[in-house]
Short mmCIF file of C-alpha atoms in Angstrom, two decimals:
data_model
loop_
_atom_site.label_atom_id
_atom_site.label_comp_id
_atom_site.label_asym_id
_atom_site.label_seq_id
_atom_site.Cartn_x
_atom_site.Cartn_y
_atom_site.Cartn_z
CA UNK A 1 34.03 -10.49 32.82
CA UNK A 2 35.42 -6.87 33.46
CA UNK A 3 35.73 -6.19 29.93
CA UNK A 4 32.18 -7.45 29.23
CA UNK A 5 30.43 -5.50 31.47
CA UNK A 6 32.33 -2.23 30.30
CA UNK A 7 30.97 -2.85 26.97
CA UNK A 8 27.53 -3.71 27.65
CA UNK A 9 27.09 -0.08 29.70
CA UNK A 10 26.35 1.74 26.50
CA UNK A 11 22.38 2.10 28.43
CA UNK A 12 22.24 1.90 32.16
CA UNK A 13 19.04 0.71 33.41
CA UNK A 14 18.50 4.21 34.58
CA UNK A 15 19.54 5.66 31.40
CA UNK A 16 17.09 3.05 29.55
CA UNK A 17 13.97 4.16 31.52
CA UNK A 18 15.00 7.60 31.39
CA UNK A 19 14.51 7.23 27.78
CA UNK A 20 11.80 4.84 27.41
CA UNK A 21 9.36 6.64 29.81
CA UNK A 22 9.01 9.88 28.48
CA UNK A 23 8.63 8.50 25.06
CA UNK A 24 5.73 6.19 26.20
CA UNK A 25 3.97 9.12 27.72
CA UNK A 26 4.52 10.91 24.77
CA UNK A 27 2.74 8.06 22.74
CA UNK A 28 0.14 7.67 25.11
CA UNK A 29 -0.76 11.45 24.85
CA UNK A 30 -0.02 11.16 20.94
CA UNK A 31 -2.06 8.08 20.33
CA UNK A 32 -5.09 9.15 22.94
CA UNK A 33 -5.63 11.75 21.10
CA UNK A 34 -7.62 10.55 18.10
CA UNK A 35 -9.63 9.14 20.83
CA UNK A 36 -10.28 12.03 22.81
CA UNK A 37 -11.33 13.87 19.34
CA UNK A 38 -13.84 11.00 17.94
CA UNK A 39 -14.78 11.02 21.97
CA UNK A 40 -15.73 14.70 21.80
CA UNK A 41 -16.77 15.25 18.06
CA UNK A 42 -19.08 12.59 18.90
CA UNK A 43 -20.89 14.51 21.20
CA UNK A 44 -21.09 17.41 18.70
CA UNK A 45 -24.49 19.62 18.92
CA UNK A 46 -24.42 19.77 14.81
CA UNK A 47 -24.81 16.11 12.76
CA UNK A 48 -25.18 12.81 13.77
CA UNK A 49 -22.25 11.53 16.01
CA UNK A 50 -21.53 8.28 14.04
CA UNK A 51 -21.30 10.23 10.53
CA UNK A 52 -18.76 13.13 12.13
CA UNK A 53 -16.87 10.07 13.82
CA UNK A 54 -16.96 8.37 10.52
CA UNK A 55 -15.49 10.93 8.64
CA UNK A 56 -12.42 11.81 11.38
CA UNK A 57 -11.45 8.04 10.73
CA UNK A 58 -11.73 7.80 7.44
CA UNK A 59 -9.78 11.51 6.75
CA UNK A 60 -7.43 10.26 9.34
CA UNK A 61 -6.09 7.23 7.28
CA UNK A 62 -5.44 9.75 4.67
CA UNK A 63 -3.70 11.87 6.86
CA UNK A 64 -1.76 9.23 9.05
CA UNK A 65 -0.63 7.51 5.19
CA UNK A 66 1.31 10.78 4.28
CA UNK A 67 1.93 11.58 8.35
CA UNK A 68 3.83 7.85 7.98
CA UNK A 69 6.12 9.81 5.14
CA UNK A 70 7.38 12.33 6.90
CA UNK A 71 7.77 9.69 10.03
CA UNK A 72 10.14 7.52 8.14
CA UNK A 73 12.27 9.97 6.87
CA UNK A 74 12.52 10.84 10.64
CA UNK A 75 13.38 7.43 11.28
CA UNK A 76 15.89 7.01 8.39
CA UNK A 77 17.25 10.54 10.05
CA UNK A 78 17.10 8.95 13.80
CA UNK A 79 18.82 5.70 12.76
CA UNK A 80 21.59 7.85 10.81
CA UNK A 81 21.97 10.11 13.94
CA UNK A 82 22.55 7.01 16.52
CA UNK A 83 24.70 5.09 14.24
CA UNK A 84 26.83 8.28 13.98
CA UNK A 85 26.74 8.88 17.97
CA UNK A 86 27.88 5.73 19.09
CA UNK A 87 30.99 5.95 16.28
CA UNK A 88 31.25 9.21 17.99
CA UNK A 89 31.16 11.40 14.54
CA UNK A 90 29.26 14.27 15.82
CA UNK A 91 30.78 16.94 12.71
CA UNK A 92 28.98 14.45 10.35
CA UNK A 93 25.66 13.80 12.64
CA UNK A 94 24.98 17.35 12.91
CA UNK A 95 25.41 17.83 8.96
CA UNK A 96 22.95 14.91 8.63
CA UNK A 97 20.65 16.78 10.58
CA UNK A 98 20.08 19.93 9.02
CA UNK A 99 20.15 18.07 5.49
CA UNK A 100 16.61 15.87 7.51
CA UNK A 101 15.24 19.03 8.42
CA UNK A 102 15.59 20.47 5.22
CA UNK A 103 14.08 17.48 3.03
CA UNK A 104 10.89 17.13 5.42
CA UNK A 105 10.05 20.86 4.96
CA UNK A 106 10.38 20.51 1.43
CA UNK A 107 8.35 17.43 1.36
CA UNK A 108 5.61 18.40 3.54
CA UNK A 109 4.74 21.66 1.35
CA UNK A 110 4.08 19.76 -1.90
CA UNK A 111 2.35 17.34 0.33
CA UNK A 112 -0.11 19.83 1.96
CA UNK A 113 -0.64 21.57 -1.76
CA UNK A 114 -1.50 18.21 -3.34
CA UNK A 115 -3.95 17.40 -0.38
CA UNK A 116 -5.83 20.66 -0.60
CA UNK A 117 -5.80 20.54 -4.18
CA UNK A 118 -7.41 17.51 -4.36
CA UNK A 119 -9.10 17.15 -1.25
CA UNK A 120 -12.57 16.74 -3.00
CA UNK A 121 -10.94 14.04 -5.42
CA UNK A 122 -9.14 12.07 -2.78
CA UNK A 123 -12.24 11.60 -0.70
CA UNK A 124 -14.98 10.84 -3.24
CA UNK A 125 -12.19 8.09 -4.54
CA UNK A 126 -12.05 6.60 -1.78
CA UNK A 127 -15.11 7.03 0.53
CA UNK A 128 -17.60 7.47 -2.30
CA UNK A 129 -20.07 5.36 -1.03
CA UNK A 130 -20.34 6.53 2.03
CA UNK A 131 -23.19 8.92 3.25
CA UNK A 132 -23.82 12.64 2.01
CA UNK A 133 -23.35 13.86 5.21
CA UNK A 134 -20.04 11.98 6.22
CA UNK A 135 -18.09 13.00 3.14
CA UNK A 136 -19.22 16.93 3.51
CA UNK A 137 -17.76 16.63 6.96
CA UNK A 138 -14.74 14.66 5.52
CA UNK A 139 -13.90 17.34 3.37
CA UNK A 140 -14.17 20.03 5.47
CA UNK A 141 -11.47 18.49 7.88
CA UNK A 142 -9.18 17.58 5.42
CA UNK A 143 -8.48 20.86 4.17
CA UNK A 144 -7.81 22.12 7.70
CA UNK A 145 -5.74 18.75 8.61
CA UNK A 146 -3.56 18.94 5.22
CA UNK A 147 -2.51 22.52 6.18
CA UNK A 148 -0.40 21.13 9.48
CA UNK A 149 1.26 19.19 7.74
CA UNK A 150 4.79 21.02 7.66
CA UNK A 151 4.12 21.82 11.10
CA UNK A 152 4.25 18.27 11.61
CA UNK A 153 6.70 17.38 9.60
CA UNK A 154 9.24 19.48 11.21
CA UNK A 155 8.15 18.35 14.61
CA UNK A 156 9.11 14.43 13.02
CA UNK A 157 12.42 15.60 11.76
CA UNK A 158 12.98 17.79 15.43
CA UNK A 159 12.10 14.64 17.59
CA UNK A 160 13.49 11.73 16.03
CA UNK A 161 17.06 13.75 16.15
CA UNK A 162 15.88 14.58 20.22
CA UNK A 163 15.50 10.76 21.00
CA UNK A 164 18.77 9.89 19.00
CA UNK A 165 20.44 12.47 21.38
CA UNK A 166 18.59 10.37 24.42
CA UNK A 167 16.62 13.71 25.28
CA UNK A 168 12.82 12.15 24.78
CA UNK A 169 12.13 14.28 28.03
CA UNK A 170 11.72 17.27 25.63
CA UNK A 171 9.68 15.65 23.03
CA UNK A 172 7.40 14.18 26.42
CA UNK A 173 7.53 17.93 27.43
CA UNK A 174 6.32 19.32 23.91
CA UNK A 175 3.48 16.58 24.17
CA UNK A 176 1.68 17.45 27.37
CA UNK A 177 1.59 20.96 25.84
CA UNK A 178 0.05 20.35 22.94
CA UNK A 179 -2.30 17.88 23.79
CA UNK A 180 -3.35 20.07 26.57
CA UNK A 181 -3.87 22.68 23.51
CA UNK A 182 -5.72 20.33 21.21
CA UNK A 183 -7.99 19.30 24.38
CA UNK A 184 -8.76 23.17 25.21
CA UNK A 185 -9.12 24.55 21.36
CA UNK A 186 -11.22 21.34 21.21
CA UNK A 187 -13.56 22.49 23.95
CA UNK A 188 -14.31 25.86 23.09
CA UNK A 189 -13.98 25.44 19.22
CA UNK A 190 -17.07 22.33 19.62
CA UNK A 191 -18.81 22.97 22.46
CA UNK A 192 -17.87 26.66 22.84
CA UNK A 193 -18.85 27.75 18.75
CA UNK A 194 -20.26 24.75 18.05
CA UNK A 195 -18.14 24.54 14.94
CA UNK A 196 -18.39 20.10 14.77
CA UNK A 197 -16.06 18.54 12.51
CA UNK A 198 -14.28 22.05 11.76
CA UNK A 199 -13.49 22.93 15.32
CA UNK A 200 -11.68 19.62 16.06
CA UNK A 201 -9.53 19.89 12.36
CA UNK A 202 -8.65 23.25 13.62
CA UNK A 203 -7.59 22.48 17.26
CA UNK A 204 -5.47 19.94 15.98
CA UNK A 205 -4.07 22.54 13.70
CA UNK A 206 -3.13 24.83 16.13
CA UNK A 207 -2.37 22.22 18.61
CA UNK A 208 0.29 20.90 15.96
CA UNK A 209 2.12 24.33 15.54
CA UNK A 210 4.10 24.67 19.64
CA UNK A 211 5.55 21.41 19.45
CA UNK A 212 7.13 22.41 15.98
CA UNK A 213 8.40 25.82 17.15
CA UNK A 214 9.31 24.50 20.69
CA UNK A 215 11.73 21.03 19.00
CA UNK A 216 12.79 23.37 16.29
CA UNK A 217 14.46 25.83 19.17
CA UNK A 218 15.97 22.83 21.24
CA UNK A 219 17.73 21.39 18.20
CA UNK A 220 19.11 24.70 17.93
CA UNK A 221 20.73 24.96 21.80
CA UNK A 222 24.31 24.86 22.43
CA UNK A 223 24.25 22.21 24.95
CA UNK A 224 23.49 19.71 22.15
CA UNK A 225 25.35 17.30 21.19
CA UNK A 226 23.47 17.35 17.33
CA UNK A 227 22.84 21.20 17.26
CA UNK A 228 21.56 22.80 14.19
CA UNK A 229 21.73 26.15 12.97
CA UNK A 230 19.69 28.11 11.62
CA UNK A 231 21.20 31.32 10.12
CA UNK A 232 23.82 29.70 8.26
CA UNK A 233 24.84 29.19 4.75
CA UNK A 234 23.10 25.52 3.19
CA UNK A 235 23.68 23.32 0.50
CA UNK A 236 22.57 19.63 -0.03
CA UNK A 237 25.27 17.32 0.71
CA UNK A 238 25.37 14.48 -1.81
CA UNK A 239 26.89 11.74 0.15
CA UNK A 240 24.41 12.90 3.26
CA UNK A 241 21.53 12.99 1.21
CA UNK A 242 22.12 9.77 -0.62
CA UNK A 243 22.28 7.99 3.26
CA UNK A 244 18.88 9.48 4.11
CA UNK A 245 17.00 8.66 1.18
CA UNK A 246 18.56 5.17 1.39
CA UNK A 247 16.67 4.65 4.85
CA UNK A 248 14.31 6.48 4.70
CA UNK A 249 12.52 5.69 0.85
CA UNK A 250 11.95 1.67 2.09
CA UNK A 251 10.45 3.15 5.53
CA UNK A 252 8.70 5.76 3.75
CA UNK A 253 7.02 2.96 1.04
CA UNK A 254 6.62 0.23 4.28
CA UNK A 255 4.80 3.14 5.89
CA UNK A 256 2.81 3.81 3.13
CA UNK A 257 1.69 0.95 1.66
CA UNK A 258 0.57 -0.05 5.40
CA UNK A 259 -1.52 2.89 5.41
CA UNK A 260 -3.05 2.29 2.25
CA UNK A 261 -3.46 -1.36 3.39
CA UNK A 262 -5.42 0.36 6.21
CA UNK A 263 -7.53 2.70 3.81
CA UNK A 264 -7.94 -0.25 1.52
CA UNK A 265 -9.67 -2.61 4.44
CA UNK A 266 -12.08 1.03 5.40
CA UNK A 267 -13.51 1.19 1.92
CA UNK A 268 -14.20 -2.73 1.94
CA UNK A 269 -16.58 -2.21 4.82
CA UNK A 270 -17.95 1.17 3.42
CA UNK A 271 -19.59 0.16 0.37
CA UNK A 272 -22.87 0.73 0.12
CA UNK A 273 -24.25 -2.96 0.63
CA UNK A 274 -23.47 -2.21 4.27
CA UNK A 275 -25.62 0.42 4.58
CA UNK A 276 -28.70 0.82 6.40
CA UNK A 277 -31.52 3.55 7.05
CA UNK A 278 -31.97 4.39 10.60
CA UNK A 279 -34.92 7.22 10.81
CA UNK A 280 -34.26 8.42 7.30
CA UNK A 281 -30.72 8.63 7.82
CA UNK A 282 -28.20 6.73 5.91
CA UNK A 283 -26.03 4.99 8.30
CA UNK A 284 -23.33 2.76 8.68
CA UNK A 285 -22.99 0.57 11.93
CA UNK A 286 -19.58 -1.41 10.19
CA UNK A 287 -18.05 1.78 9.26
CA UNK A 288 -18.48 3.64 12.84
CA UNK A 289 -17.79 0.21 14.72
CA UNK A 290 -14.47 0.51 13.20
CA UNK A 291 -13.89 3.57 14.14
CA UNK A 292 -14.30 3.29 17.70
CA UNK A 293 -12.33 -0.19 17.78
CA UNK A 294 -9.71 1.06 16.53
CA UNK A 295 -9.42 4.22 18.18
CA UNK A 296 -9.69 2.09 21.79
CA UNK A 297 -7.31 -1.09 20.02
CA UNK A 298 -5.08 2.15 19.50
CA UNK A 299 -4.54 2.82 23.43
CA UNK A 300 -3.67 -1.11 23.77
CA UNK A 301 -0.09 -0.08 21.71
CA UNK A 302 0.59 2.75 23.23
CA UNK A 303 3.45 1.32 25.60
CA UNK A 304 4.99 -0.93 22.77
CA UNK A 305 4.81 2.27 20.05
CA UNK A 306 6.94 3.92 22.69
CA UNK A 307 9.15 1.25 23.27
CA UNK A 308 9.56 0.70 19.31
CA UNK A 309 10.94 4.43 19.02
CA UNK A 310 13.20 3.52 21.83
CA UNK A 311 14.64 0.44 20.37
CA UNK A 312 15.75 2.71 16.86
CA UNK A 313 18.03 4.91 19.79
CA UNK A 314 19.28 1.90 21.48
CA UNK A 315 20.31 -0.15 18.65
CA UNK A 316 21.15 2.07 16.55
CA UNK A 317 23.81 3.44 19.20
CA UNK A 318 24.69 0.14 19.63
CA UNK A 319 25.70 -0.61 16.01
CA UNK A 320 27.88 3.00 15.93
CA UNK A 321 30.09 0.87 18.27
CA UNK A 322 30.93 -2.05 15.60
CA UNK A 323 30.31 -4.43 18.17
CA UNK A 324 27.82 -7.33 17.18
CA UNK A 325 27.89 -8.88 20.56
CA UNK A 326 27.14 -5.09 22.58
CA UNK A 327 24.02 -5.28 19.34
CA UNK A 328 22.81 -8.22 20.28
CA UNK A 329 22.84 -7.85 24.25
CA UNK A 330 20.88 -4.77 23.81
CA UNK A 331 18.04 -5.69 20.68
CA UNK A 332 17.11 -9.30 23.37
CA UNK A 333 17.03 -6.54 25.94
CA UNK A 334 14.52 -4.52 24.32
CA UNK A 335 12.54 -7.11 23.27
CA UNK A 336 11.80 -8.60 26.93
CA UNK A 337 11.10 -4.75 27.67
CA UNK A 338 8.66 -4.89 24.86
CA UNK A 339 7.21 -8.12 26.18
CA UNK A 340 6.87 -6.62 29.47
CA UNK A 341 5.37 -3.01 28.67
CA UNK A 342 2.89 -4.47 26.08
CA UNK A 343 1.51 -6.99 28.26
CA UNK A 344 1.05 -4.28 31.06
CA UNK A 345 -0.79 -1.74 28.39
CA UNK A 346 -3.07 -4.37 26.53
CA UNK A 347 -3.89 -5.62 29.73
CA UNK A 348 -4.97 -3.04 31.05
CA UNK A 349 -7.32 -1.55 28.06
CA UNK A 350 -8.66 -5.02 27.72
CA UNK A 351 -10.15 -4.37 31.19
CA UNK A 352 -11.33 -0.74 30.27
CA UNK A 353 -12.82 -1.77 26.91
CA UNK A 354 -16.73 -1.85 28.17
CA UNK A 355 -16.23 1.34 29.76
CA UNK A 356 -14.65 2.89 27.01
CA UNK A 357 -17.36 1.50 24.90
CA UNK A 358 -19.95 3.52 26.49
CA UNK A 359 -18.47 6.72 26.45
CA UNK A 360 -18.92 6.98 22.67
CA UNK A 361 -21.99 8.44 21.48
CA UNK A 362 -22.90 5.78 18.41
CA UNK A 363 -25.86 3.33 18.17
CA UNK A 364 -26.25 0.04 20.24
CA UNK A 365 -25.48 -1.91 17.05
CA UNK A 366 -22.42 0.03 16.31
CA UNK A 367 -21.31 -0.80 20.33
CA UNK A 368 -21.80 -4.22 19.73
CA UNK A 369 -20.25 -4.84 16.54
CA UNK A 370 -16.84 -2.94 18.09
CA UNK A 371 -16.74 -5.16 21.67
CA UNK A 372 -16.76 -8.21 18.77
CA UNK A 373 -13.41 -6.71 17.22
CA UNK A 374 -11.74 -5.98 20.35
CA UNK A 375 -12.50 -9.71 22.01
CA UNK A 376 -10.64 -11.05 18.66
CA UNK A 377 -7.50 -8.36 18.52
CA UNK A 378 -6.65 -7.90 22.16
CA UNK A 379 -5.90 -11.18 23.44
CA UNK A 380 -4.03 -11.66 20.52
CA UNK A 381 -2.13 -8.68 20.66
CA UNK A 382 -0.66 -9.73 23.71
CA UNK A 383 1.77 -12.26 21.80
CA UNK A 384 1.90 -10.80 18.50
CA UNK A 385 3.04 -6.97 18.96
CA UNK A 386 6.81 -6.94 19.80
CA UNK A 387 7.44 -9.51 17.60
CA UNK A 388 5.50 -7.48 14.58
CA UNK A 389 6.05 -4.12 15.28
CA UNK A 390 9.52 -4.53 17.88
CA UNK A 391 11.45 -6.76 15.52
CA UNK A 392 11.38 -4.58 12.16
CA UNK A 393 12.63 -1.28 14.93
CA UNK A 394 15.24 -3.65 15.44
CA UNK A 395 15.95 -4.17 11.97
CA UNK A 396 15.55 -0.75 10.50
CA UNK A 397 18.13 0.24 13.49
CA UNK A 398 20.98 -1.94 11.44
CA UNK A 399 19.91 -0.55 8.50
CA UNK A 400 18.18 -3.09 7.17
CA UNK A 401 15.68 -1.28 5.62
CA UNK A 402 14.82 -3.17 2.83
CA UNK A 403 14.01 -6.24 4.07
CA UNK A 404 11.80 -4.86 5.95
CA UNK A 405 10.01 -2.82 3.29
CA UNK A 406 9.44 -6.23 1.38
CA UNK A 407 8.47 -8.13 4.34
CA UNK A 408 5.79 -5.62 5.49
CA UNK A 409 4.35 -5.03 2.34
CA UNK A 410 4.11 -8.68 0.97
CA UNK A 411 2.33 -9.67 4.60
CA UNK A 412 -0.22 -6.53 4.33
CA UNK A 413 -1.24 -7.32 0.47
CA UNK A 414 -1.62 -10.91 1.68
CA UNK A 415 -3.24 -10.45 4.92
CA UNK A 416 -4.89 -7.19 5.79
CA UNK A 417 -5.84 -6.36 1.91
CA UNK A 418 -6.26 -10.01 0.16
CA UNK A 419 -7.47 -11.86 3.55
CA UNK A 420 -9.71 -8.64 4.78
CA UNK A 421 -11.44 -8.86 0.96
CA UNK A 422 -12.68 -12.34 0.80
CA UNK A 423 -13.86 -11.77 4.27
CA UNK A 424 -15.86 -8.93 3.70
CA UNK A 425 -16.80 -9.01 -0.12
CA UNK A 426 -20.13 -10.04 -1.72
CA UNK A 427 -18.04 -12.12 -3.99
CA UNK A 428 -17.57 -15.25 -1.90
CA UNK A 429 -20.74 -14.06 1.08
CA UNK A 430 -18.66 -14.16 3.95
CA UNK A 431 -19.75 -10.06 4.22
CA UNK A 432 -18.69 -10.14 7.95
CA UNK A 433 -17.95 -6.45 7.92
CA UNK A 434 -15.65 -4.96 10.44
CA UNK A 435 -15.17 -8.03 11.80
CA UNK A 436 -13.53 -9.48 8.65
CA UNK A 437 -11.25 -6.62 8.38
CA UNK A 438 -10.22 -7.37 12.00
CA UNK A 439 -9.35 -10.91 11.24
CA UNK A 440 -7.68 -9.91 8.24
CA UNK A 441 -5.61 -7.40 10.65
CA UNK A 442 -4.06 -9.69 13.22
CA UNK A 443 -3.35 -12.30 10.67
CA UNK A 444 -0.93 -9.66 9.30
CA UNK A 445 0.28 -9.12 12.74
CA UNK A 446 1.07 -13.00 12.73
CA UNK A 447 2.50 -13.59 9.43
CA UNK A 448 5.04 -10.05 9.93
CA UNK A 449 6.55 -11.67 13.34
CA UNK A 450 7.20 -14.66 11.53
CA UNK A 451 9.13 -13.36 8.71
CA UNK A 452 11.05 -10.57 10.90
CA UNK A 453 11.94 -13.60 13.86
CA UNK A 454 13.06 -15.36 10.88
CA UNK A 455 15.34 -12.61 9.63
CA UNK A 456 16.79 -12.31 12.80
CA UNK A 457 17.84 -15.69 13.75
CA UNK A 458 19.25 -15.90 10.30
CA UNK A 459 21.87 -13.61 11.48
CA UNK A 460 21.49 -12.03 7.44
CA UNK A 461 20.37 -8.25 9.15
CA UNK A 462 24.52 -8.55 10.12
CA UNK A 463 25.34 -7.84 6.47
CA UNK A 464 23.11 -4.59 5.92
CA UNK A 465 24.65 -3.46 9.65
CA UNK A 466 28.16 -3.62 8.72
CA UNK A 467 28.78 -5.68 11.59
CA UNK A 468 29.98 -8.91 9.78
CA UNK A 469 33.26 -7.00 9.27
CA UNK A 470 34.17 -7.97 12.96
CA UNK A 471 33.57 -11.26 13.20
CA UNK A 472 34.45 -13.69 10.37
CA UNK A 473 31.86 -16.06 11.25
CA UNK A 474 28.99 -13.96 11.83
CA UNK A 475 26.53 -15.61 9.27
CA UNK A 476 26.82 -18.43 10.92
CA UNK A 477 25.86 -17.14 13.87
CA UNK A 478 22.49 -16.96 15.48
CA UNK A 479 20.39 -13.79 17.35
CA UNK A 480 20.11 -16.27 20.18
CA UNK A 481 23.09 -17.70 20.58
#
């Protein structure tokens, strides 16, 4: 019994919420955010509030698709990072870092050129049909968004190799700064200049350039035990390279197919059948109904996104040991964390929703049409989010990336794209709007726990791991048992 509770202190319970916590608050701030700004552009003295709402949405699934890039190469660099921690090869962790770094500033540069380059293309693609007005404020934020992008980027890359160090009280710290930042340049950029949809794409901007700087010069102290440095001779390192893209290119597709999933489902609901004139104004109620559901179905997974970042730190640690058993203890540990935390936070934004509801400036149609959406996700989401979104964390932590990538994708092209179409379509006359895409949503949440569970009792995620090298029988053996 000695020798089993020696190996299962890898995470103390204090050393667990020490690292949980500040990465929860740093989602809650993170998340909140796209709240707060359709909250306050909403309000805006110049245009309607539902089109400048409308068109922060609809840029931000743009946005969040290629933000999702950048986040799974931080993942595929976070994973790397804890693996190499807990086999205690810091040399080769801290080589692995700066190659991360590297690629994501790279990346995000022909990212932001493409964007701005065809910012005008990208929108009218895919939010033709919506009003004149929503796609001229649409394009005016998404050539100020698409310019943060290597500020963000780097900020990924910085965090993800924080957390694998188990300092996420420096990414929380980075967080209340710049969301205090983005909340102030907010302020005085809307209300201040009234400059609308301009002045909340530019206090992001700004907002999004500390927490780069600030990460960038942590990674960089001494006391680390991944440091990087910055004045120092670089070359890529095959072998390093070849391990990130290997992680990182299923989590980047996963990521990005979701998104697309989720830009997909938008433009289903913002064709021009939905639309209806409202004083002379062209307006959509489905379009900005979504909107504010999702921002406020957003806040309900802010604990379990926290949690989720969390679980790639503590199982990936777990696996640098090359014990199975020490893996196992510590992914059912999670999950019953995940269970716990989620509850809490959907709980408690279920209770908040009406109030929430109200402090968006849209019509009473628009209101109504959202408190519909969140009666069907949030109960729901009370079961179906650790075992959708915690599982794959789990999975991507032993490296088994692409089994997840398949998984995810195949669910959301059933699901949220195929499911979400027939429901919303003229083709078949369901046309339930944003309340089809919202089925179509939390059936994907169903259908991803069940093929993830099913991976992991299967004991196959072993293979991808490394893990079955210690114990003969391992395929034979369950997650539960």
């Amino acid at each position: 019994m000695k020798a089993n509770k020696e190996q299962y202190t890898l995470f103390t319970a204090k050393a667990l919420a020490l690292l949980i916590i500040p990465i929860c608050i740093e989602s809650a701030l993170s998340m909140s955010l796209g709240m707060i700004d359709g909250l306050m552009a909403s309000y805006a003295k110049s245009g309607a509030g539902d089109d400048i709402l409308t068109a922060i949405t609809d840029v931000d699934q743009i946005s969040n698709l290629l933000i999702h890039l950048f986040s799974a190469f931080g993942v595929g660099g976070a994973v790397i990072t804890s693996q190499l921690i807990g086999a205690n090869k810091v040399e080769e962790a801290n080589k692995s870092a700066k190659q991360l770094i590297v690629i994501m500033i790279l990346f995000s540069l022909v990212i932001t050129a493409l964007c701005m380059g065809l910012n005008h293309q990208l929108i009218n693609l895919l939010f033709g049909d919506a009003g004149e007005n929503t796609r001229q404020n649409a394009y005016t934020y998404f050539y100020i968004i698409a310019a943060s992008f290597p500020f963000l980027a780097v900020f990924n890359a910085c965090a993800a190799l924080l957390r694998a160090q188990r300092k996420s009280m420096n990414t929380m710290i980075s967080g209340i700064i710049s969301f205090c930042l983005n909340v102030g340049f907010n302020a005085v950029f809307i209300y201040g200049l009234n400059m609308g949809i301009a002045g909340v794409a530019l206090g992001t901007f700004l907002a999004r350039i500390f927490p780069a700087f600030f990460t960038m010069f942590l990674m960089t102290r001494k006391s680390n035990l991944v440091r990087i440095k910055i004045i120092e001779k670089f070359r890529f390192d095959g072998a390093q390279l070849k391990n990130i893209l290997k992680l990182g290119i299923p989590s980047g597709i996963e990521n990005s197919f979701f998104q697309l999933g989720k830009i997909l489902v938008i433009v289903f609901i913002s064709i021009a059948s939905y639309n209806v004139v409202v004083d002379g104004v062209v307006t959509n109620f489905q379009t900005s109904a979504n909107s504010v559901a999702y921002n406020i179905n957003t806040v309900s997974s802010i604990v379990g996104n926290g949690i989720n970042t969390a679980i790639l730190t503590v199982t990936g640690q777990a696996v640098g040991t090359g014990s199975i058993n020490q893996v196992k203890y510590y992914m059912k540990k999670m999950l019953l964390i995940s269970y716990v935390g989620n509850t809490a936070c959907v709980a408690v934004t279920f209770a908040l929703s009406p109030l929430l509801l109200n402090f968006y400036n849209i019509s009473g149609e628009a209101r109504e049409i959202a408190w519909n959406c969140l009666l069907l996700c949030l109960p729901l989401q009370f079961i179906t989010y650790p075992l959708s979104f915690g599982l794959p964390a789990m999975l991507k932590a032993n490296s088994d990336m692409r089994y997840v990538m398949f998984a995810a994708v195949a669910s959301m092209l059933l699901m949220r794209v195929g499911l979400c179409y027939i429901l919303t379509c003229d083709w078949v006359g369901a046309r339930l709007g944003a309340l089809g895409l919202w089925i179509g949503m939390v059936s994907d949440w169903g259908l991803r726990g069940l093929l993830f569970g099913a991976r992991l009792l299967s004991g196959r995620w072993k293979k991808s791991s490394g893990l079955l090298r210690e114990e003969p029988a391992a395929e034979e053996e369950k997650l539960c048992g």
